[in-house]
PDB file of C-alpha atoms in Angstrom:
ATOM      1  CA  GLN A 709     -17.761   1.967  -7.713  1.00 86.00           C
ATOM      2  CA  ALA A 710     -15.498   3.132  -5.581  1.00 95.00           C
ATOM      3  CA  GLN A 711     -14.250   3.292  -2.068  1.00 96.00           C
ATOM      4  CA  LEU A 712     -11.822   4.897   0.373  1.00 97.00           C
ATOM      5  CA  VAL A 713     -10.968   2.677   3.765  1.00 95.00           C
ATOM      6  CA  GLU A 714      -9.006   4.935   6.196  1.00 95.00           C
ATOM      7  CA  SER A 715      -6.689   3.429   8.850  1.00 94.00           C
ATOM      8  CA  GLY A 716      -4.194   4.042  11.651  1.00 96.00           C
ATOM      9  CA  GLY A 717      -6.500   5.969  14.145  1.00 95.00           C
ATOM     10  CA  GLY A 718      -5.838   5.564  17.867  1.00 97.00           C
ATOM     11  CA  LEU A 719      -5.381   7.637  21.341  1.00 98.00           C
ATOM     12  CA  VAL A 720      -1.826   8.809  22.047  1.00 98.00           C
ATOM     13  CA  GLN A 721      -0.366  11.391  24.546  1.00 98.00           C
ATOM     14  CA  PRO A 722       0.632  14.186  23.718  1.00 98.00           C
ATOM     15  CA  GLY A 723       3.770  15.120  21.648  1.00 98.00           C
ATOM     16  CA  GLY A 724       3.415  11.345  20.138  1.00 98.00           C
ATOM     17  CA  SER A 725       3.254  10.469  16.957  1.00 98.00           C
ATOM     18  CA  LEU A 726       0.738   8.432  14.496  1.00 98.00           C
ATOM     19  CA  ARG A 727       0.444   7.573  10.276  1.00 98.00           C
ATOM     20  CA  LEU A 728      -2.965   7.932   9.522  1.00 98.00           C
ATOM     21  CA  SER A 729      -3.399   5.631   5.867  1.00 98.00           C
ATOM     22  CA  CYS A 730      -6.370   5.731   2.362  1.00 98.00           C
ATOM     23  CA  ALA A 731      -6.237   3.780   0.408  1.00 98.00           C
ATOM     24  CA  ALA A 732      -8.815   3.944  -2.460  1.00 97.00           C
ATOM     25  CA  SER A 733     -10.181   0.197  -3.855  1.00 95.00           C
ATOM     26  CA  GLY A 734     -12.356  -0.384  -6.763  1.00 94.00           C
ATOM     27  CA  SER A 735     -12.748   0.654 -10.410  1.00 92.00           C
ATOM     28  CA  ILE A 736     -10.257   3.636 -11.052  1.00 94.00           C
ATOM     29  CA  PHE A 737      -9.755   5.500 -13.671  1.00 94.00           C
ATOM     30  CA  SER A 738      -7.489   8.136 -12.844  1.00 94.00           C
ATOM     31  CA  ILE A 739      -7.030   9.980  -8.717  1.00 96.00           C
ATOM     32  CA  GLY A 740      -6.352  13.067  -8.831  1.00 96.00           C
ATOM     33  CA  SER A 741      -5.709  15.749  -5.078  1.00 98.00           C
ATOM     34  CA  MET A 742      -6.533  13.432  -2.268  1.00 98.00           C
ATOM     35  CA  GLY A 743      -5.530  14.753   1.386  1.00 98.00           C
ATOM     36  CA  TRP A 744      -7.706  14.547   5.153  1.00 98.00           C
ATOM     37  CA  TYR A 745     -10.349  16.960   6.832  1.00 98.00           C
ATOM     38  CA  ARG A 746     -11.058  17.056   9.968  1.00 98.00           C
ATOM     39  CA  GLN A 747     -13.473  17.589  12.402  1.00 98.00           C
ATOM     40  CA  ALA A 748     -13.582  17.715  16.689  1.00 97.00           C
ATOM     41  CA  PRO A 749     -17.034  17.844  18.235  1.00 92.00           C
ATOM     42  CA  GLY A 750     -19.290  20.474  18.441  1.00 94.00           C
ATOM     43  CA  LYS A 751     -16.959  21.919  15.178  1.00 96.00           C
ATOM     44  CA  GLN A 752     -17.555  22.084  11.323  1.00 97.00           C
ATOM     45  CA  ARG A 753     -14.954  19.704   9.709  1.00 97.00           C
ATOM     46  CA  GLU A 754     -11.417  21.466   8.423  1.00 98.00           C
ATOM     47  CA  LEU A 755      -9.403  21.322   5.862  1.00 98.00           C
ATOM     48  CA  VAL A 756      -6.136  19.116   6.941  1.00 98.00           C
ATOM     49  CA  ALA A 757      -4.237  18.524   4.356  1.00 98.00           C
ATOM     50  CA  THR A 758      -3.718  18.043   0.224  1.00 98.00           C
ATOM     51  CA  ILE A 759      -1.472  16.249  -1.532  1.00 98.00           C
ATOM     52  CA  THR A 760      -2.229  17.372  -5.921  1.00 97.00           C
ATOM     53  CA  SER A 761      -0.950  13.649  -8.218  1.00 95.00           C
ATOM     54  CA  GLY A 762       1.758  15.999  -8.881  1.00 94.00           C
ATOM     55  CA  GLY A 763       2.650  15.702  -5.685  1.00 95.00           C
ATOM     56  CA  SER A 764       2.390  20.236  -4.243  1.00 98.00           C
ATOM     57  CA  THR A 765       0.982  19.475  -0.915  1.00 98.00           C
ATOM     58  CA  ASN A 766      -0.569  22.290   0.719  1.00 98.00           C
ATOM     59  CA  TYR A 767      -1.395  23.093   4.849  1.00 98.00           C
ATOM     60  CA  ALA A 768      -3.556  24.460   7.435  1.00 98.00           C
ATOM     61  CA  ASP A 769      -1.615  26.676   9.261  1.00 98.00           C
ATOM     62  CA  SER A 770      -1.618  24.162  12.479  1.00 97.00           C
ATOM     63  CA  VAL A 771      -0.549  21.459  11.053  1.00 98.00           C
ATOM     64  CA  LYS A 772       2.600  23.233   9.391  1.00 98.00           C
ATOM     65  CA  GLY A 773       5.670  21.775  10.850  1.00 97.00           C
ATOM     66  CA  ARG A 774       3.937  19.156  12.425  1.00 98.00           C
ATOM     67  CA  PHE A 775       1.837  16.788   9.520  1.00 98.00           C
ATOM     68  CA  THR A 776       3.511  15.814   6.603  1.00 98.00           C
ATOM     69  CA  ILE A 777       1.345  14.164   3.981  1.00 98.00           C
ATOM     70  CA  SER A 778       2.007  11.674   1.158  1.00 98.00           C
ATOM     71  CA  ARG A 779       0.727   9.316  -0.567  1.00 97.00           C
ATOM     72  CA  ASP A 780       1.650   6.249  -3.291  1.00 97.00           C
ATOM     73  CA  ASN A 781       0.374   6.628  -6.443  1.00 95.00           C
ATOM     74  CA  ALA A 782       1.188   2.796  -7.432  1.00 95.00           C
ATOM     75  CA  LYS A 783      -1.317   1.883  -4.132  1.00 96.00           C
ATOM     76  CA  ASN A 784      -3.717   4.568  -4.722  1.00 96.00           C
ATOM     77  CA  THR A 785      -3.076   4.944  -1.129  1.00 98.00           C
ATOM     78  CA  VAL A 786      -2.596   8.493   0.918  1.00 98.00           C
ATOM     79  CA  TYR A 787      -1.281   9.048   3.465  1.00 98.00           C
ATOM     80  CA  LEU A 788      -0.932  11.357   6.715  1.00 98.00           C
ATOM     81  CA  GLN A 789       1.911  11.674   9.283  1.00 98.00           C
ATOM     82  CA  MET A 790       1.349  13.147  12.350  1.00 98.00           C
ATOM     83  CA  ASN A 791       4.348  13.898  14.341  1.00 98.00           C
ATOM     84  CA  GLY A 792       3.972  16.670  18.014  1.00 98.00           C
ATOM     85  CA  LEU A 793       0.073  15.815  18.188  1.00 98.00           C
ATOM     86  CA  LYS A 794      -1.098  17.611  20.709  1.00 98.00           C
ATOM     87  CA  PRO A 795      -4.698  18.372  22.673  1.00 97.00           C
ATOM     88  CA  GLU A 796      -6.578  20.172  20.083  1.00 97.00           C
ATOM     89  CA  ASP A 797      -5.400  17.131  17.320  1.00 98.00           C
ATOM     90  CA  THR A 798      -8.189  15.873  18.677  1.00 98.00           C
ATOM     91  CA  ALA A 799     -11.547  14.685  15.854  1.00 98.00           C
ATOM     92  CA  VAL A 800     -12.208  12.100  14.160  1.00 98.00           C
ATOM     93  CA  TYR A 801     -10.476  12.453  11.053  1.00 98.00           C
ATOM     94  CA  TYR A 802     -11.983  11.360   6.762  1.00 98.00           C
ATOM     95  CA  CYS A 803      -9.370  11.198   3.930  1.00 98.00           C
ATOM     96  CA  ASN A 804     -11.272  13.481   0.571  1.00 98.00           C
ATOM     97  CA  ALA A 805      -9.566  12.464  -2.760  1.00 98.00           C
ATOM     98  CA  GLU A 806     -11.440  12.868  -6.996  1.00 97.00           C
ATOM     99  CA  LEU A 807     -11.263   9.815  -8.473  1.00 97.00           C
ATOM    100  CA  GLN A 808     -12.734   9.311 -11.708  1.00 95.00           C
ATOM    101  CA  LEU A 809     -14.447   5.892 -12.479  1.00 94.00           C
ATOM    102  CA  ARG A 810     -14.204   6.678 -16.286  1.00 91.00           C
ATOM    103  CA  LEU A 811     -12.393   8.116 -18.861  1.00 90.00           C
ATOM    104  CA  ARG A 812     -14.801  11.268 -20.536  1.00 89.00           C
ATOM    105  CA  ARG A 813     -16.531  10.899 -17.535  1.00 90.00           C
ATOM    106  CA  PRO A 814     -15.645  13.884 -14.611  1.00 93.00           C
ATOM    107  CA  PRO A 815     -14.195  13.199 -11.330  1.00 93.00           C
ATOM    108  CA  SER A 816     -16.620  13.176  -8.482  1.00 95.00           C
ATOM    109  CA  ASP A 817     -15.386  13.426  -4.842  1.00 96.00           C
ATOM    110  CA  TYR A 818     -15.297  10.612  -2.780  1.00 97.00           C
ATOM    111  CA  TRP A 819     -14.891  10.450   1.494  1.00 98.00           C
ATOM    112  CA  GLY A 820     -13.839   7.043   3.776  1.00 97.00           C
ATOM    113  CA  GLN A 821     -15.458   7.101   7.158  1.00 96.00           C
ATOM    114  CA  GLY A 822     -13.051   9.029   9.538  1.00 96.00           C
ATOM    115  CA  THR A 823     -11.308   7.623  10.987  1.00 97.00           C
ATOM    116  CA  GLN A 824     -10.787   8.587  15.870  1.00 98.00           C
ATOM    117  CA  VAL A 825      -7.908  10.627  16.378  1.00 98.00           C
ATOM    118  CA  ALA A 826      -7.408  11.138  20.259  1.00 98.00           C
ATOM    119  CA  VAL A 827      -4.076  12.721  21.152  1.00 98.00           C
ATOM    120  CA  SER A 828      -4.271  13.013  25.685  1.00 97.00           C
ATOM    121  CA  SER A 829      -2.125  11.885  28.460  1.00 94.00           C
TER     122      SER A 829
END
């Protein structure tokens, strides 16, 4: 089996920065797109940013110019650098990845357990 493990959340003041990491582990044949989603209290989960295996990126309009997604394919890890954080960025952040565990088997969506990001003075 495989799993995604996130780290890097915490409490930060407005304008501050945080870096989230998410490592995929287990018996993995290949990894497709990876991304970050977030869910604030009382709201639906929303896309923050995604990155393909080739490095193409996509961002929610609300984080463009402030957040940067990147990945290290050798380490099966995706990162989210968050700068200029605002109180409205407060949410649980979830890592997502398309994992193919076996050759000739289709990839499946995997989710991390979530990491809390709180932006407050």
